[in-house]
Coordinates of C-alpha atoms and ligand atoms in Angstrom, one line a residue:
M236 CA -28.0 -18.2 19.9
R237 CA -25.9 -15.0 19.9
L238 CA -23.4 -14.5 22.7
A239 CA -21.5 -11.3 23.3
G240 CA -20.5 -10.9 19.7
L241 CA -19.9 -14.5 18.8
I242 CA -22.5 -16.7 17.3
S243 CA -22.8 -19.9 19.3
N244 CA -24.3 -22.9 17.8
T245 CA -23.8 -25.6 20.4
K246 CA -24.4 -26.2 24.1
S247 CA -21.8 -28.9 24.2
T248 CA -24.2 -30.9 22.0
L249 CA -21.7 -30.7 19.2
V250 CA -21.2 -34.5 19.1
H251 CA -24.9 -35.1 18.5
T252 CA -25.3 -32.7 15.5
P253 CA -25.9 -34.3 12.1
A254 CA -22.7 -32.7 10.8
W255 CA -20.6 -34.4 13.5
Q256 CA -22.5 -37.7 13.2
R257 CA -21.8 -37.7 9.4
L258 CA -18.1 -37.6 10.3
V259 CA -18.4 -40.4 12.8
V260 CA -19.9 -42.6 10.1
H261 CA -17.4 -41.5 7.5
H262 CA -14.6 -42.2 10.0
N263 CA -15.8 -45.8 10.2
D264 CA -15.1 -46.1 6.5
M265 CA -11.8 -44.3 6.6
Q266 CA -10.1 -45.5 9.8
H267 CA -8.3 -48.5 8.1
V268 CA -7.6 -46.8 4.8
H269 CA -4.0 -46.6 3.9
M270 CA -2.9 -43.4 2.2
M271 CA -0.8 -45.4 -0.3
D272 CA -4.0 -46.9 -1.6
L273 CA -5.5 -43.4 -2.0
F274 CA -2.5 -42.4 -4.0
D275 CA -2.6 -45.6 -6.1
K276 CA -6.3 -45.0 -6.9
N277 CA -5.9 -41.3 -7.8
P278 CA -2.8 -40.2 -9.7
D279 CA -4.0 -36.6 -9.5
R280 CA -4.0 -36.6 -5.7
F281 CA -1.2 -34.1 -5.3
S282 CA -2.7 -31.5 -7.6
E283 CA -6.2 -32.1 -6.1
F284 CA -5.0 -31.7 -2.5
S285 CA -2.5 -28.9 -2.8
L286 CA -2.9 -25.1 -3.0
Q287 CA -0.7 -22.2 -3.7
F288 CA -0.8 -19.0 -1.8
E289 CA 1.5 -16.3 -3.2
S290 CA 4.8 -18.2 -3.3
M291 CA 3.8 -20.7 -0.6
L292 CA 2.7 -24.2 -1.4
L293 CA 0.5 -26.3 0.9
D294 CA 0.5 -30.0 0.1
Y295 CA -2.1 -31.7 2.2
S296 CA -2.4 -34.8 0.0
K297 CA -0.6 -37.0 2.5
N298 CA -3.6 -37.1 4.8
I299 CA -6.1 -39.8 5.4
I300 CA -8.7 -37.9 3.5
T301 CA -10.8 -38.0 0.4
H302 CA -12.9 -35.4 -1.2
D303 CA -15.8 -36.8 0.8
T304 CA -13.9 -36.3 4.0
M305 CA -13.3 -32.6 3.1
D306 CA -16.9 -32.1 2.2
H307 CA -18.1 -33.5 5.5
L308 CA -15.6 -31.3 7.3
F309 CA -16.6 -28.2 5.5
Y310 CA -20.2 -29.0 6.2
L311 CA -19.3 -29.1 9.9
A312 CA -17.5 -25.8 9.5
R313 CA -20.6 -24.3 7.9
K314 CA -22.9 -25.6 10.6
Q315 CA -20.6 -24.2 13.3
R316 CA -20.9 -20.9 11.5
V317 CA -17.2 -20.4 10.9
K318 CA -17.9 -17.7 8.3
E319 CA -20.2 -15.7 10.5
N320 CA -17.8 -15.9 13.5
R321 CA -14.8 -15.0 11.3
D322 CA -16.7 -11.9 10.1
A323 CA -17.6 -11.0 13.7
M324 CA -14.0 -11.1 14.7
F325 CA -12.8 -8.9 11.8
R326 CA -15.7 -6.5 12.6
G327 CA -14.4 -6.0 16.1
E328 CA -17.2 -7.7 18.0
K329 CA -16.3 -8.7 21.5
I330 CA -15.8 -12.4 20.8
N331 CA -13.5 -12.7 23.9
N332 CA -16.7 -13.1 25.9
T333 CA -15.2 -13.9 29.3
E334 CA -13.2 -10.7 29.3
G335 CA -15.6 -8.6 27.2
R336 CA -13.0 -7.8 24.6
A337 CA -12.7 -7.6 20.9
V338 CA -10.0 -9.6 19.2
L339 CA -8.4 -7.5 16.6
H340 CA -4.8 -8.5 15.9
T341 CA -6.0 -8.3 12.3
A342 CA -6.5 -4.5 12.7
L343 CA -2.8 -4.2 13.5
R344 CA -2.0 -5.3 9.9
N345 CA -4.9 -3.6 8.2
R346 CA -2.7 -1.7 5.8
S347 CA -5.5 -0.2 3.8
G348 CA -6.6 1.5 7.1
H349 CA -10.3 0.9 6.6
P350 CA -12.2 1.8 9.8
V351 CA -12.4 -1.0 12.4
M352 CA -14.8 0.0 15.2
V353 CA -14.6 -1.0 18.9
D354 CA -17.3 0.6 21.2
G355 CA -18.2 3.0 18.4
K356 CA -14.6 4.2 17.9
D357 CA -12.4 3.6 14.9
V358 CA -9.2 2.0 16.3
M359 CA -7.2 2.6 13.1
P360 CA -5.9 6.1 13.9
D361 CA -4.3 4.8 17.1
V362 CA -2.8 1.8 15.3
L363 CA -1.2 4.1 12.7
R364 CA -0.1 6.6 15.3
V365 CA 1.8 3.9 17.2
L366 CA 3.3 2.6 13.9
N367 CA 4.5 6.1 13.1
K368 CA 6.0 6.4 16.6
M369 CA 7.8 3.1 16.1
Q370 CA 9.1 4.2 12.7
A371 CA 10.5 7.4 14.1
F372 CA 12.1 5.7 17.1
T373 CA 13.6 2.8 15.1
D374 CA 15.0 5.1 12.5
K375 CA 16.7 7.1 15.2
V376 CA 18.2 4.2 17.0
R377 CA 19.3 2.3 13.9
S378 CA 20.9 5.4 12.3
G379 CA 22.8 6.1 15.5
E380 CA 21.0 9.4 16.0
W381 CA 19.7 8.1 19.3
K382 CA 22.5 8.3 21.8
G383 CA 23.1 6.6 25.0
Y384 CA 24.1 8.6 28.2
S385 CA 27.7 8.9 27.2
G386 CA 27.0 10.0 23.7
K387 CA 27.6 6.6 22.0
A388 CA 25.1 5.0 19.6
I389 CA 23.1 1.9 20.6
T390 CA 24.6 -1.4 19.6
D391 CA 22.5 -3.9 21.6
V392 CA 18.8 -4.1 22.4
V393 CA 17.4 -6.4 25.1
N394 CA 13.7 -7.3 25.1
I395 CA 12.6 -8.0 28.7
G396 CA 9.2 -9.8 28.5
I397 CA 7.7 -13.3 28.8
G398 CA 5.0 -15.4 27.1
G399 CA 3.3 -13.4 24.4
S400 CA 5.6 -10.5 25.1
D401 CA 8.6 -12.7 24.3
L402 CA 7.9 -15.7 22.2
G403 CA 6.5 -13.9 19.1
P404 CA 9.2 -11.2 18.7
N405 CA 12.0 -13.7 19.7
M406 CA 10.8 -16.2 17.1
V407 CA 10.4 -13.6 14.4
C408 CA 13.9 -12.0 15.1
R409 CA 15.5 -15.5 14.8
A410 CA 13.5 -16.2 11.7
L411 CA 14.6 -12.9 10.1
T412 CA 18.3 -12.9 11.1
P413 CA 19.4 -12.8 7.4
Y414 CA 17.7 -9.3 7.2
A415 CA 19.4 -8.0 10.4
D416 CA 21.9 -5.4 9.6
R417 CA 22.9 -3.1 12.5
L418 CA 21.8 -4.0 16.0
K419 CA 22.1 -7.1 18.1
V420 CA 18.8 -8.1 19.8
H421 CA 18.6 -10.3 22.9
F422 CA 15.6 -11.7 24.8
V423 CA 15.3 -12.2 28.5
S424 CA 12.2 -13.9 29.7
N425 CA 12.9 -16.3 32.6
V426 CA 12.9 -15.1 36.2
D427 CA 15.7 -17.5 36.8
G428 CA 18.4 -15.0 37.5
T429 CA 20.9 -17.0 35.5
Q430 CA 19.4 -15.6 32.3
I431 CA 19.5 -11.9 33.1
E432 CA 22.9 -12.2 34.8
N433 CA 24.5 -14.0 31.9
R434 CA 23.1 -11.4 29.5
L435 CA 24.0 -8.3 31.5
M436 CA 27.5 -9.7 31.9
H437 CA 28.2 -9.2 28.2
L438 CA 26.6 -5.8 27.8
N439 CA 27.9 -2.3 27.9
P440 CA 25.3 0.0 29.6
E441 CA 26.5 2.9 27.4
T442 CA 25.3 1.3 24.3
T443 CA 22.4 -0.9 25.4
L444 CA 18.7 -0.2 25.0
F445 CA 16.2 -2.1 27.2
I446 CA 12.7 -2.7 26.1
V447 CA 10.4 -3.6 28.9
A448 CA 7.6 -5.4 27.1
S449 CA 4.5 -6.2 29.2
K450 CA 0.9 -5.7 28.3
T451 CA -0.2 -5.4 31.9
F452 CA 3.2 -4.2 33.3
T453 CA 2.4 -6.3 36.4
T454 CA 4.0 -9.6 35.3
Q455 CA 6.2 -10.7 38.2
E456 CA 9.0 -12.2 36.0
T457 CA 9.2 -9.2 33.7
I458 CA 9.1 -6.6 36.4
T459 CA 11.7 -8.5 38.5
N460 CA 14.0 -8.7 35.5
A461 CA 13.4 -5.1 34.7
N462 CA 14.2 -4.0 38.2
T463 CA 17.4 -6.0 38.3
T464 CA 18.4 -4.4 35.0
R465 CA 17.6 -0.9 36.3
K466 CA 19.8 -1.5 39.3
W467 CA 22.6 -2.9 37.2
F468 CA 22.3 0.2 35.0
L469 CA 22.4 2.6 37.9
A470 CA 25.2 0.8 39.6
H471 CA 27.6 2.0 36.9
A472 CA 29.5 4.9 38.4
D473 CA 28.7 7.3 35.6
T474 CA 24.9 6.8 35.3
T475 CA 22.1 8.8 37.0
E476 CA 18.3 8.4 37.2
K477 CA 17.9 10.8 34.3
D478 CA 19.9 8.5 32.0
I479 CA 17.1 5.9 32.3
A480 CA 15.2 7.8 29.7
R481 CA 17.8 7.1 27.0
H482 CA 18.1 3.4 27.9
F483 CA 14.7 2.1 28.9
V484 CA 11.5 2.1 26.8
A485 CA 8.3 0.3 27.6
I486 CA 5.6 -1.4 25.6
S487 CA 2.4 -1.7 27.5
T488 CA -1.3 -1.0 27.8
N489 CA -0.7 0.3 31.3
S490 CA 0.7 3.9 31.3
D491 CA 0.3 4.3 35.1
A492 CA 2.5 1.3 35.9
V493 CA 5.0 2.4 33.3
R494 CA 5.3 5.8 34.9
K495 CA 5.6 4.3 38.4
F496 CA 8.5 2.1 37.2
G497 CA 10.3 5.3 36.2
I498 CA 10.0 5.1 32.4
D499 CA 8.9 8.4 30.8
V500 CA 5.6 7.7 29.1
A501 CA 7.0 9.6 26.1
N502 CA 9.1 6.4 25.7
M503 CA 6.2 4.1 26.0
F504 CA 4.7 2.4 23.0
E505 CA 1.1 1.6 23.5
F506 CA -1.2 -1.2 22.5
W507 CA -4.7 -2.1 23.5
D508 CA -6.7 -4.7 25.4
W509 CA -8.1 -6.0 22.1
V510 CA -4.7 -7.4 21.3
G511 CA -4.1 -10.8 23.1
G512 CA -0.6 -11.4 24.4
R513 CA 0.0 -14.4 22.1
Y514 CA -1.3 -12.4 19.1
S515 CA 0.7 -9.3 19.9
L516 CA 3.8 -9.5 17.8
W517 CA 2.1 -7.4 15.2
S518 CA 1.7 -4.5 17.7
A519 CA 4.3 -2.4 19.4
I520 CA 5.4 -5.7 21.0
G521 CA 7.2 -6.1 17.7
L522 CA 9.5 -3.1 18.4
S523 CA 12.5 -5.4 18.9
I524 CA 11.8 -6.9 15.4
A525 CA 11.6 -3.4 13.9
L526 CA 14.9 -2.4 15.6
Y527 CA 16.5 -5.6 14.4
V528 CA 15.5 -5.6 10.7
G529 CA 14.1 -2.1 10.2
M530 CA 10.6 -0.7 10.0
D531 CA 10.3 -1.4 6.3
R532 CA 10.7 -5.1 6.9
F533 CA 8.4 -5.0 9.9
I534 CA 5.7 -3.5 7.6
E535 CA 6.4 -6.3 5.0
L536 CA 5.7 -8.8 7.8
L537 CA 2.4 -7.0 8.5
E538 CA 1.6 -7.0 4.8
G539 CA 2.2 -10.7 4.5
A540 CA -0.2 -11.3 7.4
E541 CA -2.8 -9.0 5.9
A542 CA -2.6 -10.9 2.6
M543 CA -3.4 -14.1 4.5
D544 CA -6.2 -12.3 6.4
K545 CA -7.8 -11.4 3.1
H546 CA -7.4 -15.0 1.8
F547 CA -9.0 -16.3 5.0
Q548 CA -11.9 -13.8 4.6
N549 CA -12.5 -14.2 0.9
E550 CA -11.7 -17.8 -0.2
P551 CA -14.4 -20.4 -0.1
F552 CA -13.7 -23.2 2.4
D553 CA -12.3 -25.7 -0.2
T554 CA -9.5 -23.3 -1.2
N555 CA -9.1 -21.6 2.2
I556 CA -5.8 -22.7 3.7
P557 CA -6.5 -21.9 7.4
V558 CA -9.9 -23.6 7.2
I559 CA -8.5 -26.7 5.5
L560 CA -5.7 -27.0 8.0
A561 CA -8.1 -26.5 10.9
M562 CA -10.6 -29.0 9.7
I563 CA -7.9 -31.7 9.0
G564 CA -6.7 -31.1 12.6
I565 CA -10.3 -31.6 13.8
W566 CA -10.5 -34.8 11.8
Y567 CA -7.5 -36.3 13.5
G568 CA -8.1 -34.9 17.0
N569 CA -11.8 -35.7 17.3
F570 CA -12.3 -38.7 15.1
F571 CA -8.9 -40.6 15.0
G572 CA -8.2 -39.6 18.6
A573 CA -4.8 -38.0 17.9
E574 CA -3.5 -36.4 21.1
S575 CA -0.8 -34.3 19.6
S576 CA 0.5 -32.7 16.5
A577 CA 4.2 -32.0 15.6
I578 CA 5.6 -28.8 14.0
L579 CA 8.8 -29.7 12.1
P580 CA 10.5 -26.7 10.4
Y581 CA 13.3 -27.7 8.1
D582 CA 14.8 -24.3 8.3
H583 CA 17.2 -23.3 11.1
H584 CA 15.8 -19.8 11.2
L585 CA 12.4 -21.3 12.2
R586 CA 13.8 -23.2 15.1
L587 CA 11.7 -21.2 17.6
L588 CA 8.5 -21.7 15.6
P589 CA 7.4 -24.9 17.5
A590 CA 7.7 -23.1 20.9
Y591 CA 5.8 -20.1 19.5
L592 CA 3.0 -22.3 18.2
E593 CA 2.8 -24.3 21.4
Q594 CA 1.7 -21.1 23.1
A595 CA -0.5 -19.8 20.3
D596 CA -2.4 -23.1 20.0
M597 CA -2.4 -24.6 23.4
E598 CA -3.1 -21.4 25.4
S599 CA -5.9 -20.6 22.9
N600 CA -7.6 -23.9 22.6
G601 CA -6.5 -25.8 25.7
K602 CA -9.9 -25.4 27.3
S603 CA -12.5 -27.9 28.6
V604 CA -15.3 -25.5 29.1
D605 CA -17.1 -24.0 26.1
R606 CA -18.1 -20.4 25.6
D607 CA -21.4 -21.0 27.3
G608 CA -19.8 -22.4 30.4
N609 CA -20.6 -26.1 29.6
H610 CA -18.0 -28.8 30.0
T611 CA -17.1 -30.1 26.5
T612 CA -17.9 -33.7 25.8
Y613 CA -15.3 -33.8 23.0
S614 CA -11.5 -33.3 22.9
T615 CA -10.3 -29.8 22.2
G616 CA -6.8 -28.4 21.7
K617 CA -4.1 -31.0 20.8
V618 CA -0.6 -31.0 22.4
I619 CA 1.6 -29.1 20.0
W620 CA 5.3 -29.9 20.0
G621 CA 8.3 -30.2 17.7
T622 CA 11.7 -29.1 16.9
E623 CA 13.7 -28.2 13.9
G624 CA 14.4 -30.7 11.2
I625 CA 16.8 -32.4 10.6
N626 CA 17.7 -32.7 14.4
G627 CA 14.4 -34.3 15.3
Q628 CA 15.1 -37.2 12.9
H629 CA 18.0 -38.2 15.0
A630 CA 16.0 -38.0 18.2
F631 CA 12.2 -38.6 18.3
Y632 CA 11.2 -39.5 14.8
Q633 CA 11.5 -43.2 15.8
L634 CA 8.2 -42.8 17.6
L635 CA 6.6 -41.1 14.6
H636 CA 7.7 -44.0 12.4
Q637 CA 7.0 -47.0 14.6
G638 CA 5.2 -45.8 17.7
T639 CA 1.7 -46.7 18.6
R640 CA 0.2 -43.2 18.2
L641 CA -1.2 -41.3 15.2
I642 CA 0.7 -38.0 15.2
P643 CA -0.1 -35.6 12.4
T644 CA 2.8 -33.4 11.4
D645 CA 3.4 -30.1 9.7
F646 CA 6.6 -30.0 7.7
I647 CA 7.7 -26.5 6.9
A648 CA 10.5 -25.8 4.5
S649 CA 11.9 -23.1 2.3
I650 CA 13.3 -23.7 -1.1
R651 CA 15.8 -20.9 -1.4
S652 CA 17.8 -20.9 1.8
H653 CA 19.6 -17.8 3.1
S654 CA 22.7 -20.0 3.4
C655 CA 24.8 -20.2 0.3
L656 CA 26.0 -23.8 1.1
E657 CA 24.2 -25.6 -1.7
E658 CA 25.2 -29.1 -0.6
H659 CA 23.6 -28.4 2.8
C660 CA 20.4 -27.1 1.3
N661 CA 20.0 -30.1 -0.9
I662 CA 20.5 -32.6 1.9
L663 CA 18.0 -30.7 4.1
A664 CA 15.4 -30.6 1.3
A665 CA 15.9 -34.2 0.5
N666 CA 15.4 -35.2 4.1
F667 CA 12.2 -33.1 4.5
I668 CA 10.7 -34.7 1.4
A669 CA 11.9 -38.2 2.2
Q670 CA 10.4 -38.0 5.7
T671 CA 7.0 -37.1 4.5
E672 CA 7.2 -40.0 2.1
A673 CA 8.6 -42.5 4.7
L674 CA 6.0 -41.5 7.3
M675 CA 3.2 -42.2 4.8
R676 CA 4.6 -45.1 2.9
G677 CA 6.2 -47.1 5.7
R678 CA 7.6 -50.4 4.5
N679 CA 5.7 -53.6 4.4
M680 CA 7.0 -57.1 5.2
K681 CA 7.4 -58.1 1.6
E682 CA 9.6 -55.1 0.8
T683 CA 11.6 -55.6 4.1
R684 CA 12.2 -59.2 3.3
L685 CA 13.4 -58.4 -0.2
Q686 CA 15.7 -55.7 1.1
L687 CA 17.2 -58.0 3.7
R688 CA 17.6 -60.8 1.2
N689 CA 19.4 -58.4 -1.2
A690 CA 21.7 -57.4 1.6
G691 CA 22.7 -61.1 1.9
V692 CA 21.1 -61.7 5.4
E693 CA 20.5 -65.4 6.2
L694 CA 16.9 -66.6 6.0
D695 CA 16.3 -67.3 9.6
E696 CA 17.9 -64.0 10.5
I697 CA 15.5 -62.3 8.1
E698 CA 12.4 -63.7 9.8
K699 CA 13.8 -62.6 13.2
H700 CA 14.4 -59.0 12.0
L701 CA 11.2 -58.7 10.0
P702 CA 8.8 -57.4 12.6
H703 CA 11.3 -54.8 13.8
M704 CA 12.1 -53.5 10.4
T705 CA 8.6 -53.2 9.1
F706 CA 6.8 -49.9 9.2
Y707 CA 3.1 -49.6 8.9
G708 CA 3.4 -45.9 7.7
N709 CA 0.1 -44.0 7.2
Q710 CA 1.3 -41.1 9.4
P711 CA -0.2 -38.0 7.9
S712 CA 1.6 -34.8 7.2
N713 CA 1.1 -31.4 5.7
S714 CA 3.9 -29.8 3.8
I715 CA 4.2 -26.0 3.9
V716 CA 6.8 -24.9 1.4
L717 CA 7.9 -21.3 1.2
E718 CA 9.9 -20.2 -1.8
Q719 CA 12.0 -18.2 0.7
L720 CA 11.7 -17.2 4.3
T721 CA 11.0 -13.5 3.9
P722 CA 9.2 -11.0 6.2
R723 CA 6.2 -11.3 3.9
S724 CA 6.1 -15.1 3.7
L725 CA 6.7 -15.4 7.4
G726 CA 3.8 -13.0 8.1
S727 CA 1.5 -15.0 5.9
M728 CA 2.4 -18.3 7.5
L729 CA 2.0 -17.0 11.1
A730 CA -1.4 -15.5 10.2
M731 CA -2.3 -18.8 8.6
Y732 CA -1.7 -20.6 11.9
E733 CA -3.6 -17.9 13.9
H734 CA -6.6 -18.4 11.7
K735 CA -6.3 -22.1 11.9
I736 CA -6.5 -21.9 15.7
F737 CA -9.5 -19.5 15.4
V738 CA -11.4 -21.9 13.2
Q739 CA -10.8 -24.8 15.5
G740 CA -11.9 -22.7 18.5
V741 CA -15.2 -21.9 16.6
I742 CA -15.8 -25.6 15.8
W743 CA -15.3 -26.5 19.5
N744 CA -17.3 -23.4 20.6
L745 CA -14.4 -22.2 22.8
N746 CA -13.3 -18.7 23.7
S747 CA -9.8 -19.0 22.2
Y748 CA -8.7 -15.6 23.6
D749 CA -8.8 -15.9 27.4
Q750 CA -6.3 -18.0 29.5
W751 CA -7.8 -18.4 33.0
G752 CA -5.9 -21.6 33.4
V753 CA -2.7 -19.8 33.9
E754 CA -4.0 -17.7 36.8
L755 CA -4.2 -20.3 39.6
G756 CA -0.5 -21.2 39.5
K757 CA 0.4 -17.5 39.6
K758 CA -1.8 -17.0 42.7
L759 CA -0.4 -20.0 44.6
A760 CA 3.2 -18.9 43.7
R761 CA 2.5 -15.5 45.4
N762 CA 1.5 -17.3 48.6
I763 CA 4.5 -19.7 48.5
L764 CA 6.8 -16.7 47.9
D765 CA 5.5 -15.1 51.1
E766 CA 6.3 -18.3 52.9
I767 CA 9.8 -18.6 51.4
E768 CA 10.5 -15.0 52.3
E769 CA 9.2 -15.5 55.8
G770 CA 11.0 -18.8 56.1
R771 CA 8.0 -20.7 57.4
S772 CA 4.8 -22.3 56.3
M773 CA 1.8 -19.9 56.6
Y774 CA -1.0 -21.4 54.5
Q775 CA -2.8 -24.7 54.3
H776 CA -1.1 -27.1 51.9
D777 CA -1.2 -30.8 51.1
S778 CA 1.6 -32.9 52.5
S779 CA 3.6 -33.0 49.2
T780 CA 3.5 -29.2 48.8
E781 CA 4.3 -28.7 52.5
G782 CA 7.1 -31.3 52.3
L783 CA 8.7 -29.6 49.3
L784 CA 8.5 -26.2 51.0
H785 CA 10.1 -27.5 54.2
W786 CA 12.8 -29.3 52.2
F787 CA 13.6 -26.2 50.3
L788 CA 13.7 -24.0 53.5
E789 CA 15.8 -26.5 55.4
K790 CA 18.3 -27.0 52.6
R791 CA 18.5 -23.3 52.0
E792 CA 19.4 -22.7 55.7
N793 CA 22.1 -25.3 55.4
Ligands
G6Q1016 C1 -0.7 -14.6 26.2 C2 -0.7 -14.7 27.6 C3 0.7 -14.6 28.3 C4 1.2 -13.2 28.4 C5 2.3 -13.2 29.4 C6 3.0 -11.8 29.6 O1 -1.6 -14.6 25.5 O2 -1.6 -13.8 28.2 O3 1.6 -15.3 27.7 O4 1.6 -12.7 27.2 O5 1.9 -13.6 30.7 O6 2.0 -10.9 30.0 P1 2.4 -9.3 30.0 O7 2.6 -8.9 28.6 O8 1.2 -8.7 30.6 O9 3.6 -9.2 30.8

């Protein structure tokens, strides 16, 4: 069946398809297999289950898989028409069926500029026009040619945005800090006034540029922060309304709202409804990145992503990194019952990657209704979480090593660190590699007993300690190793995750590009805000919500 641009193959009957059932049977054979036995049987396992993409290595050999597993998974991918759906996305078909939109973040990094049509119009001239505008603007600001109201050059940039208009550029800026040369870039997202107050306190209005980043330009948090900032700016004795033009720019799809806010549309960087918020860092939403590291680096980021786009489009499934990662994720989520998956970057510059991927993955595939409006009868998006290594080792890895749940992990590391402290780099690398080994290998009773005996522990003590010091292991991991974290390798890795999420959405027959689930809370918050402002309850609530509201109002009065 063909549905608004995406080829649907299921009506929530996915679990009854022969492809799915093959995996059910195969899982019966695999569920008690220990990875250590797979390695013992096959000395070539690392080379057979690893791939190189440019300078990036993916080692997926530490998974509970065999070649048969992968064949069954690829069969499912073929049956769910991953290829056909992928091509529909790249062609600009309206695969976001609930909003009637194309999904074309890939067009933003289409560096060859080949036409990409939406509603009979090639979108590429607009994409290139905005990139040129970004180039001209960033050059001016970075060179000091763009002056603030008092004639001084800009030293600080503040991106005011939330969700997709914050997480992506913030994460990339942190990741590319070693490439930053001139400007300081800050991010304000939360409506909690503490964040904006603390930020403004340290800024000089004469030398600060504010980017109001909002696709819709109606997001309450962003507009509230932007209004507060505007007031702060105008409260300085020597500023006037006309100075706003030198200190506020907007990134949006909504020029009317930008104009209403008081920002000259000449200072607006445009993007389009076919760019989803969480996929928008490649668009003008990346302006803060371009200001921070320069437009050339921003283009390298796009080029890295484009290289992964081509890999995803052209490689057969068995050498296609996003497809492999997606299908391994399906294997654990749908057949082993894994509830979550951890992202563990062993690179301080990637410390915001887990938060970014939480949104990218969970907002895309956290759905229980499929594209056709049927309730799914299978699990969909996993809980994505994590933190930077090594810190996590001293915090939650205990549960990975000895807890009761299967938690597949992605370890991400870079070989050549941007730090020149060699001793630190070596310790970090050793821990990354050792953790993947320990999670898989575990330690059986025999080894534990021997170790305790060698340490001189008394026999009866040994038996007491044995169960606590034994690890079953068999916790799967992927290792994604970059030669170095560069704009290009980062771009490729992020596009890899985007396509992984896409493939999983296709397998589950989801629309990965809407997010209706976040609407309800926003609507209810508007009602409750009315009540808080009025100081009384005005709408029907349950007793808990009513109780909380009254408690808040009473305590506030006190
Ligand atoms: C992303 C989501 C969401 C969005 C924010 C900000 O895919 O839609 O995170 O990016 O709510 O929206 P605006 O950019 O419209 O302010």
